[in-house]
CSV table of C-alpha atoms and ligand atoms in Angstrom, one decimal:
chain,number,residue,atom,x,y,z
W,1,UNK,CA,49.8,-50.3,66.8
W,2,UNK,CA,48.4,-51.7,63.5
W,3,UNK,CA,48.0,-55.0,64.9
W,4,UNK,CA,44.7,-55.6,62.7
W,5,UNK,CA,47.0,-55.4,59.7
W,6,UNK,CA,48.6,-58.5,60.2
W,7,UNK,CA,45.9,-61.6,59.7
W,8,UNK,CA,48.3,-64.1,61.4
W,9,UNK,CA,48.2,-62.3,64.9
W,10,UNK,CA,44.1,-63.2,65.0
W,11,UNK,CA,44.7,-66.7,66.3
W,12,UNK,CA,44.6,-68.5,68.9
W,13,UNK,CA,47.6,-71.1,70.0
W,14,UNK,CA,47.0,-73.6,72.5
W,15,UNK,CA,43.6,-71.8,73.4
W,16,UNK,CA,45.6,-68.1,74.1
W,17,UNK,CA,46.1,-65.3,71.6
W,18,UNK,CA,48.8,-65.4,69.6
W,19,UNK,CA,52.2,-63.5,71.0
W,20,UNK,CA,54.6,-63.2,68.6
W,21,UNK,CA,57.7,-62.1,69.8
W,22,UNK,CA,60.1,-63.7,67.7
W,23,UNK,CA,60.6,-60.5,65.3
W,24,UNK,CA,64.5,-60.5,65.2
W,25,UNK,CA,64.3,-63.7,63.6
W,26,UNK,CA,61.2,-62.6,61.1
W,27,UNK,CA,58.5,-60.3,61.4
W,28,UNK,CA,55.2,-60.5,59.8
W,29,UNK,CA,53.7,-59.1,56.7
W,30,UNK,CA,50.6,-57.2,56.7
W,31,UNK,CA,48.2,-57.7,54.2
W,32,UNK,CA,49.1,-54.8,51.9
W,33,UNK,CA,52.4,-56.6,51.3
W,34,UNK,CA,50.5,-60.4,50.9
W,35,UNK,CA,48.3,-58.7,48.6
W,36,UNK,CA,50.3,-57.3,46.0
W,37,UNK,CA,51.9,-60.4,45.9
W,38,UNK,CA,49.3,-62.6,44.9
W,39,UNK,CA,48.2,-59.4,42.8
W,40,UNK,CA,51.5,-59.9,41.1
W,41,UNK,CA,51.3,-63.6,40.5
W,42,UNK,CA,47.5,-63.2,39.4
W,43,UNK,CA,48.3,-60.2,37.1
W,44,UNK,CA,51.4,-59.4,35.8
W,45,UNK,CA,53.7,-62.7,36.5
W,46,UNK,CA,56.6,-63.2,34.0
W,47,UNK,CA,59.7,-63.1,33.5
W,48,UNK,CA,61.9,-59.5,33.2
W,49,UNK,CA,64.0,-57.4,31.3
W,50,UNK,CA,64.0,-59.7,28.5
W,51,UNK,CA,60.7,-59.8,26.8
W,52,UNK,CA,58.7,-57.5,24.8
W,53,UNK,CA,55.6,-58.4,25.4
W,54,UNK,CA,52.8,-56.4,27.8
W,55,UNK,CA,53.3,-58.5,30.9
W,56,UNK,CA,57.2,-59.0,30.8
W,57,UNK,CA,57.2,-55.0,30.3
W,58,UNK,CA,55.1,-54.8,32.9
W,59,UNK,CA,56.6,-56.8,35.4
W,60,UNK,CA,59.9,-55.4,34.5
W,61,UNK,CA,58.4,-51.6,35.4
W,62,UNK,CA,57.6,-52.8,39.0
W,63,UNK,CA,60.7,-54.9,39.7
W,64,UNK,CA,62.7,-51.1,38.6
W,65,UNK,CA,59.8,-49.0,40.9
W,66,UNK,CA,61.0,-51.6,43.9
W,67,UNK,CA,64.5,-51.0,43.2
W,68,UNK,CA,64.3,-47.2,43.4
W,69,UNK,CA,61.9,-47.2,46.2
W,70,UNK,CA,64.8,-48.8,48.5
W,71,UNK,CA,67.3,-46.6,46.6
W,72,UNK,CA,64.9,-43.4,48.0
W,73,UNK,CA,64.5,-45.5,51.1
W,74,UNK,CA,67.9,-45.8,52.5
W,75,UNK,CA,68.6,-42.6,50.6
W,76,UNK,CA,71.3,-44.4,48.1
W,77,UNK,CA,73.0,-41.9,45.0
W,78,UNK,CA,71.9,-44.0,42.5
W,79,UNK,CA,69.3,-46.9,41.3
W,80,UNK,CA,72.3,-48.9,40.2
W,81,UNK,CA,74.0,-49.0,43.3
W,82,UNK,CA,71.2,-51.1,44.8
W,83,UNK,CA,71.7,-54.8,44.0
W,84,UNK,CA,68.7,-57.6,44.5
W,85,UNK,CA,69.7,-60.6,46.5
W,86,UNK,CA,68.0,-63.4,48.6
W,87,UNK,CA,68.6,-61.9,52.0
W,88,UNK,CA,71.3,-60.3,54.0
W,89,UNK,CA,73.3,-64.2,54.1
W,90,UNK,CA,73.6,-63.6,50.2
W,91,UNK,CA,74.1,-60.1,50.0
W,92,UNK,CA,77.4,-60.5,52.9
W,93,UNK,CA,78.7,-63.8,50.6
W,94,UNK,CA,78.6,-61.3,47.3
W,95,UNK,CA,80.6,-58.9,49.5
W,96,UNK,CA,83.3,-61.5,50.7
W,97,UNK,CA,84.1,-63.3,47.8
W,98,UNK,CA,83.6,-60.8,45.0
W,99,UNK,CA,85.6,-57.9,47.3
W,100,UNK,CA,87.9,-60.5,48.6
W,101,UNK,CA,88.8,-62.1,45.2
W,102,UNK,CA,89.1,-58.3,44.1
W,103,UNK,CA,91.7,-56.8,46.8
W,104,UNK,CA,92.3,-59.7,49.7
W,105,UNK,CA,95.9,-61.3,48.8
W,106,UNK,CA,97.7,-63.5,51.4
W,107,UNK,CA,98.5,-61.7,54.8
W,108,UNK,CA,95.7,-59.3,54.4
W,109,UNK,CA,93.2,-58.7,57.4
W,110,UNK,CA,89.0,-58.6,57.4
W,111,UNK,CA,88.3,-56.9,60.4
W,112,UNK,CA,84.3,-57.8,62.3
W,113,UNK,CA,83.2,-57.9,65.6
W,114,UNK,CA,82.6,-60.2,68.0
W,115,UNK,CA,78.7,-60.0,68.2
W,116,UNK,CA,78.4,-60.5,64.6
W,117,UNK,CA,75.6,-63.4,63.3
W,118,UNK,CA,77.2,-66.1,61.6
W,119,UNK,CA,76.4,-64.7,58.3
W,120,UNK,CA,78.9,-61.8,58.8
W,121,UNK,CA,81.5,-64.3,60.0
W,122,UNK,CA,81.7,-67.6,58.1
W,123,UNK,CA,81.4,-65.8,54.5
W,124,UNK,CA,85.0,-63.6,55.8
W,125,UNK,CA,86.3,-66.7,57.5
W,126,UNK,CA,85.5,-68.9,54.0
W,127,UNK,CA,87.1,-65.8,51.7
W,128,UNK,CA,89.9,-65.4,53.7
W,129,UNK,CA,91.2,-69.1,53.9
W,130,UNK,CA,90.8,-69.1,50.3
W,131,UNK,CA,93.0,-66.2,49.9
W,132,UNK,CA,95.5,-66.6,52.9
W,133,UNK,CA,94.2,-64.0,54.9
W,134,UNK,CA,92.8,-63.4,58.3
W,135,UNK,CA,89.9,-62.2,60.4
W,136,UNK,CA,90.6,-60.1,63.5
W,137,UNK,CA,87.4,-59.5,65.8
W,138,UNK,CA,86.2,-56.3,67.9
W,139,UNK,CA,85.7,-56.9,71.4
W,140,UNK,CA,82.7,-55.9,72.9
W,141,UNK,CA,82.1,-55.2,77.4
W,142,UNK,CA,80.1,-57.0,79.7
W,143,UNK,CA,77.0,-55.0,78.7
W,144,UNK,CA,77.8,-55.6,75.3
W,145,UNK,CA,79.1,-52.3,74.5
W,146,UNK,CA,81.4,-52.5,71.1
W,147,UNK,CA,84.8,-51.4,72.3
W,148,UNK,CA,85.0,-49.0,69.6
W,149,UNK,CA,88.3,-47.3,70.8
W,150,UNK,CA,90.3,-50.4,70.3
W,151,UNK,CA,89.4,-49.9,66.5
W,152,UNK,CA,92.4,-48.0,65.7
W,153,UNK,CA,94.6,-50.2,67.5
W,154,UNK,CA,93.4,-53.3,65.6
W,155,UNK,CA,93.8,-51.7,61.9
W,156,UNK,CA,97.0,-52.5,60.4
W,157,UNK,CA,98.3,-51.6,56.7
W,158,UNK,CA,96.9,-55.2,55.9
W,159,UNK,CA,93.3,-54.1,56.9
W,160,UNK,CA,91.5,-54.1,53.8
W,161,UNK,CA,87.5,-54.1,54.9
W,162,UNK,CA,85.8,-53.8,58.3
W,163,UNK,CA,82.4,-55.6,58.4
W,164,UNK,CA,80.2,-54.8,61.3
W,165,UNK,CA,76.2,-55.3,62.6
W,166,UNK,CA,74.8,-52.1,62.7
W,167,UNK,CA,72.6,-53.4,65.7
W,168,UNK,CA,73.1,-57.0,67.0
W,169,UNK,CA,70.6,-60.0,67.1
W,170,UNK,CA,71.6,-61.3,70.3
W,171,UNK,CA,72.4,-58.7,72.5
W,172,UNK,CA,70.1,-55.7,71.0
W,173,UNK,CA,73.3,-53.2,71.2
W,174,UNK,CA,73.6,-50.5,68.5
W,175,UNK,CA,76.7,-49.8,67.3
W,176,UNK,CA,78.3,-46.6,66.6
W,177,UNK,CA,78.6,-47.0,63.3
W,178,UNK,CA,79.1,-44.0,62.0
W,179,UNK,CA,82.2,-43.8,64.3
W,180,UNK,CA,83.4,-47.0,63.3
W,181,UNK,CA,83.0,-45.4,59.4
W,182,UNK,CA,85.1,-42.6,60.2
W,183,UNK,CA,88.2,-44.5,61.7
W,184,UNK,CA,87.9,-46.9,59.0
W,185,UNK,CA,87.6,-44.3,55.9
W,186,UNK,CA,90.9,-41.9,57.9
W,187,UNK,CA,92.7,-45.2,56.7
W,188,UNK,CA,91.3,-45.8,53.8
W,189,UNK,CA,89.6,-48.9,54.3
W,190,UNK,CA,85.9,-49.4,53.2
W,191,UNK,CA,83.1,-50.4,55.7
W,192,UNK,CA,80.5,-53.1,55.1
W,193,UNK,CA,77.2,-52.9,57.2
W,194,UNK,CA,75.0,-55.9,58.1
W,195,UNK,CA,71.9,-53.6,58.7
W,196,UNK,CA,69.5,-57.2,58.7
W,197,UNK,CA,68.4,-55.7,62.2
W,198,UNK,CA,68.6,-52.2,61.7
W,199,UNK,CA,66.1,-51.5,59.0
W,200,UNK,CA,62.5,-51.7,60.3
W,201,UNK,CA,64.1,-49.9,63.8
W,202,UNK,CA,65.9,-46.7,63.1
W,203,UNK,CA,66.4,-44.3,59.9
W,204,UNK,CA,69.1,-45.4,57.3
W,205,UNK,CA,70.5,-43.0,55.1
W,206,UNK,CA,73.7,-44.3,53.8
W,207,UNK,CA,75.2,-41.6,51.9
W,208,UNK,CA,74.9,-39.8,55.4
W,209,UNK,CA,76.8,-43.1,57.0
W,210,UNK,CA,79.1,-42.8,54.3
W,211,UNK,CA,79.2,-46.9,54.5
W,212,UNK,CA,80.7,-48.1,51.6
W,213,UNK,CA,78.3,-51.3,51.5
W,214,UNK,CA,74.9,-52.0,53.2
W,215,UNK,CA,72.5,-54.9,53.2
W,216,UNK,CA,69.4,-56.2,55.0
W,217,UNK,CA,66.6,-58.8,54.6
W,218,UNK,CA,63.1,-58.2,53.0
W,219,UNK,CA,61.3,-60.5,55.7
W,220,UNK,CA,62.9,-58.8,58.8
W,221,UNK,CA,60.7,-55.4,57.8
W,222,UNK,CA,57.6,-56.7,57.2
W,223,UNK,CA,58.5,-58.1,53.5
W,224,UNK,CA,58.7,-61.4,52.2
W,225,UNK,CA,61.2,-64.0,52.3
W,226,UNK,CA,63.6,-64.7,49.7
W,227,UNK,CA,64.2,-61.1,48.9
W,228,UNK,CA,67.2,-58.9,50.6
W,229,UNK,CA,69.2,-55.9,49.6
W,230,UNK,CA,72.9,-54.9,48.9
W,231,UNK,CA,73.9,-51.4,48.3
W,232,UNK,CA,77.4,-50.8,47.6
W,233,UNK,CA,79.0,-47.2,46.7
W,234,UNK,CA,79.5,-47.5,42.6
W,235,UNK,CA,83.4,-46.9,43.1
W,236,UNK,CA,83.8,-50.5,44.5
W,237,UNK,CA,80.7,-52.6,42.9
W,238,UNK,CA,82.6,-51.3,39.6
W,239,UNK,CA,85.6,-52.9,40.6
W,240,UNK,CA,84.3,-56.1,41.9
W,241,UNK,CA,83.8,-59.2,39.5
W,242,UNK,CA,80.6,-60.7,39.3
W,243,UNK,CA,79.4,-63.0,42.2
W,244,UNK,CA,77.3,-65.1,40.1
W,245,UNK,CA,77.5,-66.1,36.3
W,246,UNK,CA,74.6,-66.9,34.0
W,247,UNK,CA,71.3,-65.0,32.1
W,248,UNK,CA,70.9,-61.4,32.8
W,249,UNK,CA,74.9,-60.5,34.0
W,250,UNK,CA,76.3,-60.3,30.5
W,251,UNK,CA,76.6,-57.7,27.5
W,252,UNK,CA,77.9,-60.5,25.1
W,253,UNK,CA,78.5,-64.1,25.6
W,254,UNK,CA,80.6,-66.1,23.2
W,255,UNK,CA,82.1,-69.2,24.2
W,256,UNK,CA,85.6,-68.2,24.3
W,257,UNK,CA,84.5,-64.7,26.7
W,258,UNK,CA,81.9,-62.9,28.3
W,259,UNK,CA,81.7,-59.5,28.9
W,260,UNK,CA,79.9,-58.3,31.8
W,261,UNK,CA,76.8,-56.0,31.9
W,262,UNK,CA,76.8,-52.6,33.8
W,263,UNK,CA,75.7,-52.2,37.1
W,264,UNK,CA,73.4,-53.6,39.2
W,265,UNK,CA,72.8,-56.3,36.9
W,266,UNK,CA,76.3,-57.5,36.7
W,267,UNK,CA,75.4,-58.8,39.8
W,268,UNK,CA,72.1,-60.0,39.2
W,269,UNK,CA,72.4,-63.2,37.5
W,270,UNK,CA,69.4,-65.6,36.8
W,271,UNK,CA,65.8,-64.7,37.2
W,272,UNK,CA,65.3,-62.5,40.4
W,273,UNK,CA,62.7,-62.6,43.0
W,274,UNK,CA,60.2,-59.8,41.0
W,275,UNK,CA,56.9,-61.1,42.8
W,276,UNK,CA,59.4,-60.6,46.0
W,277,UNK,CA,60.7,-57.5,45.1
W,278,UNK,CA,57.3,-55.7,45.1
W,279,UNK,CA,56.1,-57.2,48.2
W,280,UNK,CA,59.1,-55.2,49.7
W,281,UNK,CA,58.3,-52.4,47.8
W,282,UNK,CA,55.3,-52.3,49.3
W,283,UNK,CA,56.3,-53.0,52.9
W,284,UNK,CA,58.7,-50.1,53.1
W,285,UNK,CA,55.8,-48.1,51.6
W,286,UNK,CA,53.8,-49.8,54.6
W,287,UNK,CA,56.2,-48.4,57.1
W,288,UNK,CA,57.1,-45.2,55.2
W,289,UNK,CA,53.2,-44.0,55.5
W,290,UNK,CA,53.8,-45.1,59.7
W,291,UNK,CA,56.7,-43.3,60.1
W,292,UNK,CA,60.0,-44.8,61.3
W,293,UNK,CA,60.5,-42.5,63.7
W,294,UNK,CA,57.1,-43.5,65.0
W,295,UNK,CA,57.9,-47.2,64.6
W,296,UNK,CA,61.1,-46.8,66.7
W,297,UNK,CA,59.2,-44.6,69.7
W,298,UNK,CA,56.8,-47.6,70.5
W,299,UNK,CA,59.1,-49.9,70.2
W,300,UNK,CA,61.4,-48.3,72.5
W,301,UNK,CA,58.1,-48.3,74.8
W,302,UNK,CA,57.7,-51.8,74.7
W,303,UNK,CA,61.4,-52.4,75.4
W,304,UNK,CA,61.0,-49.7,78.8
W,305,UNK,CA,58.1,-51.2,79.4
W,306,UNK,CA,59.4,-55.2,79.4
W,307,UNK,CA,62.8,-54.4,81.0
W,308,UNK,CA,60.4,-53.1,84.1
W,309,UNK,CA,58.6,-55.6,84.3
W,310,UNK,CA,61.1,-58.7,84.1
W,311,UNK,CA,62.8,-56.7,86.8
W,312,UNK,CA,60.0,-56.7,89.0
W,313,UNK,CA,59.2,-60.3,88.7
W,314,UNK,CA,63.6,-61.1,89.6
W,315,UNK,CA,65.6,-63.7,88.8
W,316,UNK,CA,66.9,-62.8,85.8
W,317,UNK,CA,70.1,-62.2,84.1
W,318,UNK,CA,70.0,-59.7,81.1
W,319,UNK,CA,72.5,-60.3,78.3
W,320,UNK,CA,72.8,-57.0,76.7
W,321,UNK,CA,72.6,-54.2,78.6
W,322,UNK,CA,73.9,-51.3,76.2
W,323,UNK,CA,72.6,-47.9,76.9
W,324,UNK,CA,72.4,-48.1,73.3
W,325,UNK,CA,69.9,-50.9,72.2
W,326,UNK,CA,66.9,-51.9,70.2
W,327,UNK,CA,63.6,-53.8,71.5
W,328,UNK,CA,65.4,-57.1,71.8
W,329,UNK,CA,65.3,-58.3,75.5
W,330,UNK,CA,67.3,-61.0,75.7
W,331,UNK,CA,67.7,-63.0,79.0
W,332,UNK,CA,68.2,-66.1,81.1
W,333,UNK,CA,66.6,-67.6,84.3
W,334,UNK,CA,69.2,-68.5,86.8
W,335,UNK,CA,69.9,-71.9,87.1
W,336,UNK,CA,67.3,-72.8,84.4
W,337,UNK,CA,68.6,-74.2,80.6
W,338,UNK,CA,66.7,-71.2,78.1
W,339,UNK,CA,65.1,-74.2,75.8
W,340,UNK,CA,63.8,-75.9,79.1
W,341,UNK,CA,61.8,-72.4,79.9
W,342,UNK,CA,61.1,-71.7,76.1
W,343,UNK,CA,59.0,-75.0,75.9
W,344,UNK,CA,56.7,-73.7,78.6
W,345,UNK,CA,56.5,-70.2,77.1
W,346,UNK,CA,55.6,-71.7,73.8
W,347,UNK,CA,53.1,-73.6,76.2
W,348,UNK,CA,51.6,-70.1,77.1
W,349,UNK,CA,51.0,-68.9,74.0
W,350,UNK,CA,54.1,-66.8,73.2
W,351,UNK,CA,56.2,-67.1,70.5
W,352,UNK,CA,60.2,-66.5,71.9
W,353,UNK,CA,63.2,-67.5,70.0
W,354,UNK,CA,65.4,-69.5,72.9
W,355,UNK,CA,69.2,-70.6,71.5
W,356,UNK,CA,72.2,-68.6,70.4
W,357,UNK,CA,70.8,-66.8,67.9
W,358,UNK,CA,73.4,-67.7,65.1
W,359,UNK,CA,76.1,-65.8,67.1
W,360,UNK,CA,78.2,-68.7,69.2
W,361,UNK,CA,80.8,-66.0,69.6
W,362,UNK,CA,78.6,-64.2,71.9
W,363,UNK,CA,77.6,-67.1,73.9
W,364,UNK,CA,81.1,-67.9,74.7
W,365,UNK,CA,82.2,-64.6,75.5
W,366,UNK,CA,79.2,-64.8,78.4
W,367,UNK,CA,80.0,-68.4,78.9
W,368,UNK,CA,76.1,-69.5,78.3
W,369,UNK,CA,74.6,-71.7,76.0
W,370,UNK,CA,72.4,-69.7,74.7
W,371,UNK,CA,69.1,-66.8,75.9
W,372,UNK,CA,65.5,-66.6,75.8
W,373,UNK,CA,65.3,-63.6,73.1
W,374,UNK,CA,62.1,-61.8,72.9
W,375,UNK,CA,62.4,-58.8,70.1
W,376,UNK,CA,59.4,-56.4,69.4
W,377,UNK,CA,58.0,-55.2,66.1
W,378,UNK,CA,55.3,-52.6,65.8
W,379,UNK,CA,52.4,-54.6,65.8
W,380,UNK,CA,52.9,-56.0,69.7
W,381,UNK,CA,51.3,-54.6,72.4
W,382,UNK,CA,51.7,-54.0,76.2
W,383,UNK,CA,49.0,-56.9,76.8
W,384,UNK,CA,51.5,-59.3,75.2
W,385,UNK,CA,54.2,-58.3,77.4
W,386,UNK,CA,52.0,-59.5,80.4
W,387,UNK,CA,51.1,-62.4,78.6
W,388,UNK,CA,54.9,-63.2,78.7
W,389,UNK,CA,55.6,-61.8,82.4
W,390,UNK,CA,52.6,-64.6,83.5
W,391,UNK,CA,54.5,-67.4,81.1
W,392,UNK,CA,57.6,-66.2,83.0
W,393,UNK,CA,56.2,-66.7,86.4
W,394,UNK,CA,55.0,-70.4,85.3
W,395,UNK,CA,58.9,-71.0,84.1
W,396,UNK,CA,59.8,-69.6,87.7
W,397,UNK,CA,57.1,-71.7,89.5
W,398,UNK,CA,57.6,-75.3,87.4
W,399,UNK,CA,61.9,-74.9,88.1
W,400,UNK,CA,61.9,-72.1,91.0
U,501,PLP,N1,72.7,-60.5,60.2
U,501,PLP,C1,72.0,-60.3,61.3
U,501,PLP,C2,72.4,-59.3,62.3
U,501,PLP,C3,70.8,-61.1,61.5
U,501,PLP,O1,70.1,-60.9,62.6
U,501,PLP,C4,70.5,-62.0,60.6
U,501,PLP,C5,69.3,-62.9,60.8
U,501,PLP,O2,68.9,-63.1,61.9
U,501,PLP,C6,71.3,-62.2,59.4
U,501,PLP,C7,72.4,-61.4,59.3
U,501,PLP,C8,70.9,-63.2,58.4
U,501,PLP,O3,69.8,-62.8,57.7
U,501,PLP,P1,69.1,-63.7,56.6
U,501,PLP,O4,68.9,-65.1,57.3
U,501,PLP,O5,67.8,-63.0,56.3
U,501,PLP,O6,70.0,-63.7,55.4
């Protein structure tokens, strides 16, 4: 589907076409996305919201049209409640130390799971040493199921924020969010979202979530790199300091005080990423004119599709088996290290990710080093998945 969009897929690697399977970790950008980019840095580049002139004016328009395209994206209240950061790692960090230095005193619990990335860990874990408090993990099953029911249990009158994946990079699972929301909000405690894997796959709407903060990455949805999201609900970003001091954030320095400006610039200090803002503007418009919904159904294809076919070939061990997941397959040989048989995949033309996938945690709860992660986008194809079936039979022939 729309592979001819994306220039980097027409090569060849080690005399084979180009798989690229390595989504979860970045996807690619078409060239409607490259090209208002360079269109940007040809055209209108300069710097925003402070200058008069044509071009800063300009560029200042578009950097605002990007902002409330994502605000009608994920179906946000209002334009100000959608904050500009570097990725979903910065967008998390704002979150922990700007909530936590807000409302986390000593003795006070951060409640996350146990398939989180490490960017919805360490930022909680860093907050909370600072401020004496503590991080209490989910548990998730053997098929990486969230154990949602234990929630309750794990929610104390010291619980001030529950940060969770809405679907996990290592195991595929999506969680129930919008359960996990409700338990949360019957106890008053606000719910932070790390949607980084979430966004391209599966309709967000978060006033429908009723999440009380949500982020993701530009590059993970066809956008560029060095641009990511945070929307928070107004009630909270209001009450948080700002993350980040400098140009943009303030009504009125003087060097005895600043005062802060309104939202979303309070938290928008220093020259954003405007040539990266419109590239994402124009990759969600990319997969707006698609269709999500569409987007997710061939996905899900390829997923059915893969899952077959590794089983056919045997031998495997599946890490993340949710009923519930997204087109990440995510697997080991037995008896074979996964970055011994990602070397000979590479070898064969297709692009895996082989480690543990910035979340330890869930290596150690399956006691493995790490898995051999292929994750689909809408580009791939069912040729590609028997490109990587025949690079799996090599792995099983050069070890077996
Ligand atoms: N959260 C999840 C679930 C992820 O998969 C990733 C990246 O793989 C991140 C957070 C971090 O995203 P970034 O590196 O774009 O900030």
């Amino acid at each position: 589907m729309n592979r001819k969009d994306f220039i980097i897929l027409d090569q060849k690697i080690y005399d084979r076409p180009l798989v690229y399977f390595d989504n979860a970790a970045t996807t690619q950008k078409p060239e409607i996305v490259i090209n208002a980019m360079s269109d940007y840095y040809r055209t209108i580049n300069s710097n925003i919201h402070r200058g008069v002139h044509y071009l800063s004016q300009r560029a200042t328009d578009q950097f605002e049209i990007a902002r409330q395209r994502v605000r009608a994206f994920i179906n946000a209240a209002n334009n100000h409640e959608i904050i500009f950061t570097r990725g979903t790692t910065e967008a998390i960090n704002l979150v922990a130390s700007s909530f936590g230095k807000a409302f986390l005193c000593a003795g006070d619990e951060v409640i996350i799971t146990e398939m989180e990335h490490h960017a919805n860990i360490v930022p909680w874990q860093m907050i909370c040493e600072e401020r004496g408090a503590k991080v209490k993990a989910l548990s998730f099953d053997s098929r990486g199921v969230l154990e949602a029911e234990k929630l309750e249990s794990l929610i104390t009158e010291k619980t001030k924020i529950v940060s969770i994946a809405h679907i996990s990079n290592a195991l595929g699972t999506i969680n129930p969010i919008k359960q996990i929301i409700e338990i949360a909000h019957r106890h008053d405690i606000p719910v932070m979202v790390d949607g980084a894997q979430a966004i391209s796959h599966a309709k967000v709407d978060v006033q429908e979530l009723d999440c009380d903060f949500y982020c993701f990455s530009g590059h993970k949805m066809y956008g560029p790199m060095g641009i990511g999201v945070l929307y928070g609900k107004e009630k909270w970003l209001d009450k948080m300091p700002p993350y980040q001091g400098g140009g943009e954030m303030i009504k009125k320095v003087t060097i005895e005080k600043t005062t802060y400006a309104d939202l979303p610039f309070k938290f928008e200090a220093g020259t954003p990423a405007v040539g990266d803002a419109i590239g994402l503007e124009k990759a969600i418009e990319y997969m707006e004119n698609i269709g999500i919904e569409k987007i997710a159904n061939h996905e899900e294809e390829l997923l059915q599709y893969g899952v077959a076919k590794m089983q056919e070939l045997g031998g495997i061990d599946f890490v993340g088996t949710a009923p519930d997941k997204t087109a990440i397959i995510s697997f080991n040989f037995k008896g074979i290290h996964p970055y011994d048989a990602g070397v000979i995949i590479d070898r064969m033309g297709v692009a895996v990710r082989t480690g543990h996938h910035c979340a330890q945690p869930v290596m150690d709860h399956f006691g493995i080093p790490g898995t051999i992660r292929a994750s689909f986008a809408l580009y791939n194809e069912k040729w590609e998945i028997d490109m990587l079936i025949e690079a799996l039979k090599k792995v099983k022939m050069m070890f077996g």
